[in-house]
Short mmCIF file of C-alpha atoms in Angstrom, two decimals:
data_model
loop_
_atom_site.label_atom_id
_atom_site.label_comp_id
_atom_site.label_asym_id
_atom_site.label_seq_id
_atom_site.Cartn_x
_atom_site.Cartn_y
_atom_site.Cartn_z
CA MET A 2 75.71 111.49 123.32
CA VAL A 3 75.03 113.42 126.19
CA ASP A 4 73.66 112.35 129.36
CA ALA A 5 71.60 114.36 132.13
CA ALA A 6 74.41 115.56 133.39
CA GLY A 7 76.18 116.41 129.27
CA VAL A 8 78.52 113.08 130.39
CA GLY A 9 80.20 111.42 126.91
CA SER A 10 80.76 108.03 126.32
CA GLY A 11 84.31 108.32 127.40
CA ALA A 12 86.90 105.98 124.94
CA GLU A 13 91.04 105.44 126.17
CA GLY A 14 91.58 106.75 123.28
CA VAL A 15 91.42 107.02 119.86
CA LYS A 16 94.05 104.70 118.07
CA PRO A 17 96.61 105.33 115.83
CA PRO A 18 97.35 104.60 111.63
CA THR A 19 97.01 101.13 111.23
CA GLU A 20 97.70 99.94 107.71
CA ALA A 21 94.54 98.42 107.88
CA ASP A 22 93.25 102.15 108.20
CA GLY A 23 95.04 102.94 104.35
CA PRO A 24 97.76 104.52 103.54
CA ASP A 25 96.80 107.64 104.20
CA GLY A 26 96.81 107.93 107.40
CA SER A 27 93.18 109.05 107.96
CA GLY A 28 91.91 105.07 109.77
CA ASN A 29 92.23 107.55 112.79
CA ALA A 30 88.75 107.85 114.79
CA ILE A 31 89.13 111.41 114.42
CA PHE A 32 89.01 111.13 110.83
CA GLU A 33 85.74 108.97 110.84
CA LEU A 34 83.38 111.37 112.49
CA ALA A 35 81.58 114.04 109.89
CA PRO A 36 82.26 117.66 111.35
CA GLU A 37 80.00 120.03 112.45
CA GLU A 38 79.63 122.88 109.25
CA ASP A 39 80.97 126.33 110.47
CA SER A 40 78.52 127.90 108.26
CA GLY A 41 80.24 131.55 109.77
CA SER A 42 83.18 131.08 109.32
CA ASP A 43 83.46 132.41 105.27
CA THR A 44 85.58 135.37 105.14
CA LEU A 45 88.80 136.34 103.17
CA GLY A 46 90.56 137.54 105.87
CA ARG A 47 89.59 135.14 108.08
CA TYR A 48 90.48 132.13 105.99
CA ARG A 49 93.55 134.27 105.16
CA TYR A 50 94.89 134.86 109.30
CA GLN A 51 93.47 131.24 108.92
CA ALA A 52 96.00 129.86 106.91
CA GLU A 53 99.06 131.48 107.98
CA VAL A 54 98.57 129.97 111.57
CA ALA A 55 98.79 126.61 110.29
CA ALA A 56 101.17 127.33 107.64
CA ARG A 57 103.56 127.54 111.06
CA GLU A 58 102.19 123.95 111.83
CA CYS A 59 103.49 122.79 108.09
CA LEU A 60 106.64 125.21 107.79
CA ALA A 61 107.77 122.74 111.72
CA MET A 62 106.70 119.62 108.64
CA LEU A 63 109.93 120.13 106.17
CA THR A 64 112.13 120.30 109.61
CA GLU A 65 110.84 117.69 111.91
CA ASP A 66 109.68 114.10 111.70
CA ALA A 67 107.39 115.14 115.35
CA ILE A 68 103.58 116.21 112.49
CA ASP A 69 102.79 113.98 110.16
CA PHE A 70 100.60 116.11 108.57
CA VAL A 71 97.56 118.33 109.13
CA VAL A 72 93.99 118.42 108.10
CA CYS A 73 92.11 121.93 107.75
CA GLU A 74 88.81 122.31 108.72
CA TRP A 75 87.87 118.76 110.23
CA HIS A 76 86.52 119.80 113.38
CA GLU A 77 88.22 123.38 114.00
CA ASP A 78 89.49 124.89 111.84
CA PHE A 79 92.59 123.05 111.36
CA VAL A 80 94.16 118.96 113.30
CA VAL A 81 97.37 118.32 113.23
CA ALA A 82 97.84 115.11 113.37
CA TRP A 83 100.85 113.77 115.21
CA ALA A 84 103.31 111.36 113.83
CA ASP A 85 102.53 108.74 117.50
CA GLY A 86 98.64 108.69 116.67
CA SER A 87 97.43 111.39 118.49
CA VAL A 88 94.91 114.46 116.87
CA GLU A 89 95.50 118.14 118.10
CA LEU A 90 92.07 120.29 117.54
CA VAL A 91 93.16 124.14 117.22
CA SER A 92 90.82 126.51 117.02
CA VAL A 93 92.77 130.02 115.37
CA LYS A 94 91.28 132.84 116.78
CA HIS A 95 92.43 137.51 115.66
CA ARG A 96 91.82 139.98 117.79
CA GLU A 97 91.65 143.09 116.34
CA GLU A 98 94.30 145.12 118.64
CA ASN A 99 91.84 147.64 119.67
CA GLN A 100 89.49 144.87 121.61
CA GLY A 101 91.82 144.44 123.39
CA THR A 102 92.71 142.17 126.11
CA TRP A 103 90.70 138.08 126.44
CA SER A 104 88.75 138.14 129.49
CA LEU A 105 86.95 134.44 130.77
CA THR A 106 83.65 135.30 129.44
CA GLU A 107 84.52 136.12 126.13
CA LEU A 108 86.94 133.22 125.40
CA CYS A 109 84.01 131.06 126.78
CA LYS A 110 81.33 132.71 124.06
CA SER A 111 83.35 134.11 120.83
CA GLY A 112 87.05 132.60 121.69
CA GLY A 113 85.53 129.87 120.68
CA LEU A 114 86.11 127.16 124.44
CA ALA A 115 82.76 126.11 124.25
CA HIS A 116 83.00 124.98 120.14
CA LEU A 117 86.98 123.19 120.92
CA PHE A 118 84.72 122.04 124.54
CA ASP A 119 81.89 119.75 122.05
CA ARG A 120 84.07 119.20 119.20
CA TRP A 121 85.93 116.64 122.66
CA CYS A 122 83.48 115.57 123.63
CA ALA A 123 81.94 114.47 120.06
CA CYS A 124 85.42 113.26 119.78
CA GLU A 125 84.85 110.84 123.31
CA CYS A 126 87.31 112.74 124.63
CA ALA A 127 88.68 110.81 123.87
CA ALA A 128 93.09 110.10 125.42
CA ASN A 129 94.69 111.07 121.96
CA VAL A 130 92.79 113.93 121.84
CA ARG A 131 94.46 117.25 122.61
CA LEU A 132 93.25 121.14 122.35
CA ARG A 133 94.37 124.14 121.25
CA LEU A 134 92.84 127.61 121.21
CA ALA A 135 95.79 130.43 119.15
CA THR A 136 95.27 134.31 119.47
CA ASN A 137 96.77 137.04 119.15
CA ALA A 138 96.10 138.41 122.09
CA ALA A 139 96.96 138.51 125.53
CA LEU A 140 95.16 137.58 128.16
CA SER A 141 93.58 139.16 130.86
CA PRO A 142 95.70 139.23 134.07
CA ILE A 143 93.00 140.19 135.84
CA LYS A 144 92.74 137.83 139.10
CA ASP A 145 91.24 134.82 138.05
CA ASN A 146 90.38 135.68 134.92
CA ALA A 147 91.26 134.28 131.30
CA GLY A 148 95.42 134.48 132.32
CA THR A 149 94.79 132.91 135.47
CA LEU A 150 92.66 129.85 132.76
CA ALA A 151 95.11 129.69 130.77
CA ARG A 152 97.57 128.46 133.12
CA MET A 153 96.08 126.15 134.68
CA CYS A 154 95.26 123.68 131.27
CA GLY A 155 96.90 121.48 129.84
CA PRO A 156 98.30 118.44 132.21
CA GLU A 157 101.29 120.15 134.09
CA PRO A 158 99.46 122.91 134.71
CA GLU A 159 101.84 126.21 135.55
CA LEU A 160 99.03 126.21 138.63
CA THR A 161 96.86 123.89 140.72
CA ASP A 162 95.39 126.35 143.53
CA GLY A 163 92.45 127.70 142.83
CA LEU A 164 91.28 124.72 140.19
CA PRO A 165 88.47 123.65 141.29
CA ALA A 166 86.94 127.17 141.68
CA MET A 167 87.96 127.90 137.93
CA ALA A 168 86.88 124.44 136.58
CA GLU A 169 82.70 125.36 138.15
CA THR A 170 83.77 129.02 136.75
CA VAL A 171 83.96 127.59 133.05
CA ALA A 172 80.96 125.06 133.11
CA ARG A 173 78.53 128.02 133.97
CA GLN A 174 79.87 129.96 131.99
CA ILE A 175 80.13 127.60 128.89
CA LEU A 176 75.99 126.36 129.71
CA LYS A 177 74.95 130.24 130.10
CA VAL A 178 76.51 130.27 125.88
CA ARG A 179 74.43 127.05 125.70
CA TRP A 180 71.22 128.66 125.91
CA LYS A 181 72.09 129.95 122.96
CA GLN A 182 74.27 127.71 120.92
CA PRO A 183 72.67 124.72 120.97
CA TYR A 184 75.58 122.35 120.20
CA PRO A 185 74.93 119.23 121.35
CA ASN A 186 77.45 117.75 124.02
CA ILE A 187 76.38 120.66 125.99
CA PRO A 188 73.25 120.44 128.82
CA ASP A 189 70.13 122.10 128.97
CA THR A 190 69.83 123.65 132.33
CA PRO A 191 67.19 126.31 133.78
CA GLN A 192 67.37 129.73 132.10
CA VAL A 193 68.64 131.73 135.93
CA SER A 194 69.75 135.70 135.64
CA LYS A 195 72.38 134.85 137.47
CA LEU A 196 75.40 133.12 136.25
CA ALA A 197 76.16 132.36 140.17
CA ASP A 198 71.78 130.59 139.94
CA ILE A 199 72.97 128.17 137.50
CA GLN A 200 73.25 124.36 138.84
CA VAL A 201 75.91 122.79 137.23
CA PRO A 202 75.84 119.31 137.51
CA THR A 203 78.55 117.85 139.22
CA ALA A 204 79.86 114.94 137.10
CA PHE A 205 79.83 118.08 134.24
CA LYS A 206 82.29 119.71 136.25
CA GLU A 207 84.67 116.67 136.23
CA LYS A 208 84.48 117.25 132.54
CA ILE A 209 85.21 120.43 132.74
CA VAL A 210 88.45 119.46 135.05
CA ARG A 211 89.32 116.82 131.81
CA PHE A 212 89.08 119.57 129.66
CA LEU A 213 91.61 121.64 130.68
CA ALA A 214 93.79 119.04 130.95
CA VAL A 215 94.00 118.30 127.77
CA LEU A 216 93.43 121.53 126.74
CA GLU A 217 95.76 124.71 125.73
CA ILE A 218 95.84 128.43 125.35
CA SER A 219 98.64 130.11 122.97
CA CYS A 220 99.16 133.80 122.01
CA ASP A 221 101.83 132.80 120.25
CA PRO A 222 100.44 134.24 117.22
CA PRO A 223 101.52 137.33 115.57
CA GLN A 224 99.30 139.83 114.83
CA ARG A 225 97.06 140.00 111.23
CA ALA A 226 100.01 142.85 109.47
CA HIS A 227 102.47 140.60 111.06
CA ILE A 228 102.32 136.75 110.71
CA THR A 229 103.64 136.44 107.42
CA ASP A 230 107.07 138.54 107.41
CA VAL A 231 107.30 137.13 111.59
CA ASN A 232 106.86 133.36 109.79
CA ILE A 233 108.96 133.98 106.78
CA GLN A 234 111.74 134.72 109.05
CA ARG A 235 111.44 132.83 112.10
CA LEU A 236 110.01 129.01 110.66
CA LEU A 237 110.81 129.55 107.41
CA VAL A 238 115.01 130.43 106.52
CA PRO A 239 115.93 128.15 109.86
CA ALA A 240 114.59 125.05 107.01
CA VAL A 241 115.03 126.97 103.91
CA GLU A 242 118.74 126.38 105.70
CA ARG A 243 118.45 124.04 107.32
CA LEU A 244 118.41 121.20 104.74
CA GLN A 245 120.38 123.51 102.73
CA LEU A 246 118.50 124.32 100.02
CA ALA A 247 120.19 126.96 97.54
CA HIS A 248 117.95 130.24 94.89
CA VAL A 249 115.00 128.81 97.05
CA ASP A 250 112.47 132.71 96.53
CA LEU A 251 110.87 132.44 99.27
CA GLU A 252 107.70 134.17 99.35
CA SER A 253 106.54 132.98 96.75
CA THR A 254 106.83 129.44 98.73
CA TYR A 255 105.60 130.84 101.57
CA ARG A 256 102.79 131.88 99.04
CA ALA A 257 102.00 129.24 98.07
CA ILE A 258 102.55 126.97 101.19
CA VAL A 259 98.94 129.51 101.95
CA ASP A 260 97.26 129.24 98.77
CA ARG A 261 97.46 125.49 99.29
CA ILE A 262 95.67 125.68 102.52
CA GLU A 263 93.26 127.56 101.64
CA ARG A 264 92.20 126.09 99.23
CA ALA A 265 91.34 123.27 101.65
CA ASN A 266 89.42 125.06 103.67
CA ARG A 267 87.85 126.28 100.95
CA ASP A 268 86.74 122.60 100.46
CA GLU A 269 82.90 122.65 100.13
CA SER A 270 82.38 119.37 97.90
CA ASP A 271 80.53 117.49 100.12
CA ARG A 272 78.44 119.17 102.13
CA SER A 273 75.69 118.16 100.94
CA GLN A 274 76.75 114.11 100.91
CA LEU A 275 77.57 114.72 105.04
CA ALA A 276 73.97 114.75 106.85
CA VAL A 277 73.87 111.01 104.90
CA TYR A 278 77.26 109.78 106.25
CA ILE A 279 76.38 111.29 109.65
CA ALA A 280 73.80 109.37 108.94
CA ASP A 281 74.16 106.41 108.19
CA PRO A 282 74.64 103.64 111.16
CA SER A 283 77.75 101.95 109.50
CA ARG A 284 78.97 104.73 107.43
CA VAL A 285 80.61 101.77 104.71
CA ARG A 286 78.82 103.52 102.71
CA HIS A 287 80.27 106.65 102.25
CA SER A 288 83.25 105.41 104.56
CA THR A 289 85.52 106.75 100.80
CA ARG A 290 84.11 109.23 100.22
CA MET A 291 85.14 111.62 104.02
CA GLN A 292 88.08 109.69 103.03
CA GLN A 293 89.06 111.68 99.52
CA ARG A 294 87.35 114.84 101.24
CA ILE A 295 90.03 114.81 104.40
CA GLY A 296 92.64 114.06 101.58
CA ARG A 297 91.36 117.31 99.63
CA ARG A 298 92.02 119.12 103.31
CA ARG A 299 95.44 116.96 104.04
CA ILE A 300 98.97 118.61 104.08
CA THR A 301 101.17 116.93 103.89
CA ARG A 302 105.47 117.21 104.47
CA GLN A 303 105.45 116.19 100.65
CA ILE A 304 102.86 118.93 99.42
CA VAL A 305 104.70 121.04 100.91
CA ARG A 306 108.13 120.86 99.72
CA GLN A 307 106.51 119.69 97.14
CA ALA A 308 105.89 123.70 97.11
CA ILE A 309 109.13 125.22 97.57
CA ALA A 310 110.23 128.03 94.79
CA TYR A 311 113.42 128.18 92.82
CA THR A 312 114.97 130.30 91.02
CA THR A 313 116.14 130.62 88.12
CA VAL A 314 120.04 130.37 88.65
CA GLN A 315 121.03 127.00 88.20
CA LEU A 316 122.49 124.31 90.90
CA PRO A 317 126.57 124.76 90.99
CA THR A 318 127.12 121.00 89.65
CA PHE A 319 129.60 120.18 92.82
CA PRO A 320 128.01 122.51 96.32
CA ARG A 321 130.23 125.34 96.68
CA GLY A 322 132.78 126.01 99.56
CA LYS A 323 132.51 122.08 100.04
CA THR A 324 135.87 120.62 99.04
CA PRO A 325 135.10 117.65 96.57
CA VAL A 326 134.66 113.83 97.65
CA VAL A 327 134.99 110.91 95.88
CA ALA A 328 131.77 109.18 96.62
CA PRO A 329 132.35 105.07 97.48
CA GLY A 330 131.65 102.31 95.23
CA GLY A 331 132.70 103.12 91.48
CA VAL A 332 134.47 100.07 90.73
CA LYS A 333 130.96 98.15 89.11
CA LEU A 334 130.10 101.21 87.91
CA GLY A 335 133.41 101.46 85.75
CA ARG A 336 133.13 97.47 84.80
CA LYS A 337 129.79 98.24 82.86
CA LEU A 338 130.66 101.22 81.23
CA ARG A 339 133.67 99.35 80.06
CA ARG A 340 131.61 95.81 79.04
CA GLY A 341 129.28 98.86 77.41
CA LEU A 342 132.93 100.03 75.00
CA VAL A 343 131.67 104.07 77.10
CA PRO A 344 134.60 106.05 75.88
CA SER A 345 136.90 106.11 78.99
CA ASP A 346 136.92 109.46 79.14
CA GLU A 347 133.50 109.16 79.38
CA ALA A 348 133.25 106.79 81.42
CA ALA A 349 135.60 109.01 84.27
CA PHE A 350 133.27 112.58 83.29
CA ALA A 351 130.60 109.53 84.79
CA GLU A 352 132.46 108.53 87.35
CA ARG A 353 132.82 112.70 88.45
CA LEU A 354 128.76 113.30 88.19
CA ARG A 355 128.15 109.55 90.50
CA SER A 356 130.71 112.12 92.84
CA ALA A 357 128.75 115.08 92.55
CA TRP A 358 125.12 113.45 92.55
CA TYR A 359 126.74 111.38 96.34
CA MET A 360 127.80 115.06 97.18
CA THR A 361 124.28 117.52 96.19
CA TRP A 362 122.17 114.61 98.23
CA SER A 363 124.48 114.27 101.17
CA GLU A 364 123.66 118.34 101.54
CA ARG A 365 120.23 118.38 100.20
CA ARG A 366 118.67 115.63 102.71
CA SER A 367 116.84 116.38 105.23
CA GLY A 368 117.41 113.85 107.40
CA LEU A 369 113.69 113.10 108.30
CA ALA A 370 112.84 109.55 107.86
CA GLY A 371 110.80 110.60 104.58
CA ASP A 372 114.65 110.98 102.60
CA GLU A 373 115.08 107.23 101.83
CA THR A 374 110.78 107.44 99.87
CA ASP A 375 112.27 110.76 98.36
CA LEU A 376 115.37 109.12 96.86
CA MET A 377 113.40 105.73 96.40
CA ASN A 378 110.59 107.93 94.45
CA LEU A 379 112.92 109.55 92.13
CA SER A 380 115.43 106.10 91.43
CA MET A 381 112.26 105.01 89.75
CA ASP A 382 111.73 107.80 87.63
CA VAL A 383 115.40 107.51 86.93
CA LEU A 384 115.64 103.94 86.78
CA GLU A 385 112.23 104.08 84.01
CA MET A 386 113.99 106.85 81.90
CA ALA A 387 117.27 104.25 82.08
CA PHE A 388 115.48 101.46 80.65
CA GLU A 389 113.62 103.24 77.77
CA CYS A 390 116.97 104.96 76.88
CA ARG A 391 118.72 101.10 76.55
CA ARG A 392 115.45 100.57 74.80
CA HIS A 393 115.32 102.94 72.11
CA ALA A 394 119.52 101.89 71.95
CA ARG A 395 119.50 97.92 70.92
CA ALA A 396 116.80 99.69 69.05
CA GLN A 397 118.61 102.10 67.06
CA LEU A 398 121.98 99.29 66.14
CA ALA A 399 122.20 95.88 64.54
CA GLU A 400 120.99 92.84 66.80
CA GLY A 401 123.79 91.84 69.04
CA SER A 402 125.54 95.32 68.81
CA GLU A 403 126.64 96.41 71.86
CA PHE A 404 125.09 99.32 72.89
CA GLY A 405 126.10 100.55 75.57
CA ASN A 406 128.48 104.20 73.59
CA ARG A 407 124.29 104.99 72.33
CA MET A 408 122.79 104.57 75.73
CA ASN A 409 124.63 106.97 77.50
CA ASP A 410 124.34 109.41 74.79
CA LEU A 411 120.18 108.65 74.64
CA LEU A 412 120.78 109.18 78.41
CA ALA A 413 122.58 112.63 78.15
CA GLU A 414 119.98 114.19 76.12
CA LYS A 415 116.52 112.51 77.96
CA LEU A 416 117.65 112.63 81.74
CA LYS A 417 116.40 116.16 82.57
CA VAL A 418 114.54 116.82 85.23
CA ASP A 419 111.67 118.36 83.28
CA ALA A 420 110.66 115.45 81.41
CA LEU A 421 110.32 113.53 85.14
CA LEU A 422 106.94 112.67 86.68
CA SER A 423 106.96 113.60 89.44
CA PRO A 424 109.62 116.88 90.75
CA PRO A 425 111.98 116.38 93.12
CA PRO A 426 112.60 116.64 96.40
CA PHE A 427 114.96 119.95 95.76
CA LEU A 428 116.35 122.08 93.18
CA LEU A 429 118.43 119.29 90.82
CA SER A 430 120.88 119.79 87.59
CA ASN A 431 119.94 117.42 84.69
CA LEU A 432 124.06 116.73 86.13
CA HIS A 433 123.27 115.69 89.01
CA LEU A 434 120.32 113.51 88.02
CA ARG A 435 122.63 111.94 85.00
CA GLY A 436 125.24 111.70 88.52
CA LEU A 437 122.70 109.43 90.31
CA ALA A 438 121.62 107.07 86.55
CA TYR A 439 125.00 106.01 87.50
CA GLN A 440 124.85 106.09 91.18
CA LEU A 441 122.50 103.66 90.10
CA CYS A 442 124.65 101.28 87.29
CA ASP A 443 126.99 101.18 90.55
CA GLU A 444 124.26 99.27 92.75
CA CYS A 445 123.39 97.14 89.80
CA LEU A 446 119.83 97.94 89.72
CA PHE A 447 120.77 98.62 85.20
CA PHE A 448 123.56 97.60 82.59
CA PHE A 449 125.12 99.25 79.58
CA SER A 450 124.85 95.96 78.00
CA ASP A 451 123.28 93.05 78.71
CA ASN A 452 123.65 91.73 81.98
CA PHE A 453 127.16 90.56 83.96
CA ASP A 454 129.11 89.51 86.64
CA THR A 455 130.01 91.83 87.74
CA ASP A 456 132.32 90.70 89.97
CA GLU A 457 134.88 89.71 87.48
CA GLU A 458 137.03 91.56 85.60
CA ALA A 459 135.21 92.69 81.54
CA SER A 460 137.14 90.74 79.55
#
C-alpha cells in the first residue's frame, strides 16, 4: 500500500525459493502477487519482438546456470529468476528508427519507467528485485536527459554528480504520468501547468533514488528487422558449439524457442480468476491455480533444450575427429554377460558401445548443474526398458533357463530413441542408448542373469 507520500511498506527482500515453496521455485513472493493485466499489449509485432528479447535470456540458459528460469508476461514483459534468489523485472520497448532517440520525458511515459516503478512498489521494493528497461533505441545525449539518467542507474552508477536533481526530475515526470494513468502505487498530486511546480513529497523523492539504484536502462537489443539473425549468430551458434551438438537446425531451433515463449505470453486462461485471487486476503485457496498459471508462463532450461531441432543426419557412433577412448571399468559387465551366456563377440561389441556412450556423454554434456538430472532421467528410461526386456526374455524361455542372450537380443530390438518416455537432452543414436545400458549394467543396476556376486568370476 502507498501512504500519502507515495511510500510503500519496505521489505528486506523477497525470500528465495525453498523446498516448502514447491519444486518449481514459484514460491518466490513475486510470484505470489498477481500482475496487472495489460490489455493494450496484444499486438503481434510487440509480442514477437518481446519474445525475441526474452529469447536472449532463454538462450543464455543453455550454457550458463546463473539464470534459473524466465516467466513471461508477469508484472512486466518477462521476469528473469536468477539462481541466487533474485528476480529481475524486464520491460521491453521497441522504437522505430524514424522516432529518434528516447528523451527522459518519453522514457517515463511511453518508455515504461512509470510502469516499472509501480510494479517495483507492488513488490514492496524488495531488496532482491531488480529492474531493467530494454530498448533497441538510443538515448538522448543531451545533458541531463535520458543518456545521463542511464549513467546514474544501478548499484554502481557511472555518474553520481547531480543525482539528487535527476531524481527530482524523474519524480516529477512520474507524478505527471500519474495524472492520466491510475497507477495504484504512485501518489496522485494536484495538476499544475508547469513541471517545476509539481510538489514532490520528500519521501517519494527518496524512493525514486532507491528505484534508480536497482534500475538498468539497456540499449542492447537489436532492431526488429535484425534481432533474429543477431540472436542466432551471437547467442545460439556459440551455445551449440559450446555444447558440441551436431546437426542442429539453427533456424528451426530458434523459431521453436520463440514460438514457445509466444505461447507463454498469450496464456490468458486465468484472467477472470485474478480478481478473486487479489481480493482474497489469505490467497490460500487460489495458490494452486496461480502456480499453474505461472507454470504455463515459465520457460526453463529443460524446455529450451527440448526445443533444439536436429537434421535427419545420423550421428556417428564415436565422435568424429576424436581418438577413441576405452571407458573405465567394464569388468563387472563382462562377468554379467558371460553369466548370461551372451556370445563373446557380442560381449566385445557391448564393451565398444559402452565406450562410445562414454565418449559421447563426455563430449555432449553441458557442464552445468542440470547434467546429472538429465543423465538420471535418461538412465531411468533405459533401465525401465532393460527390465521390460528381461521380463519378456524370461517369459519366452523355459523356467530355469539362462535368459541373458535373449534379453540382449531384445535390448537391441526395443531400446530405441523413439521409444523413450521423454526426449534425450541431446541428439543420440540407438547404439548410444545401448552403450548407456551396458554402462548401467557395469554399475550393477541390472543383470543379464539372476543376481550374483560380481566380485567373483562367473563360472
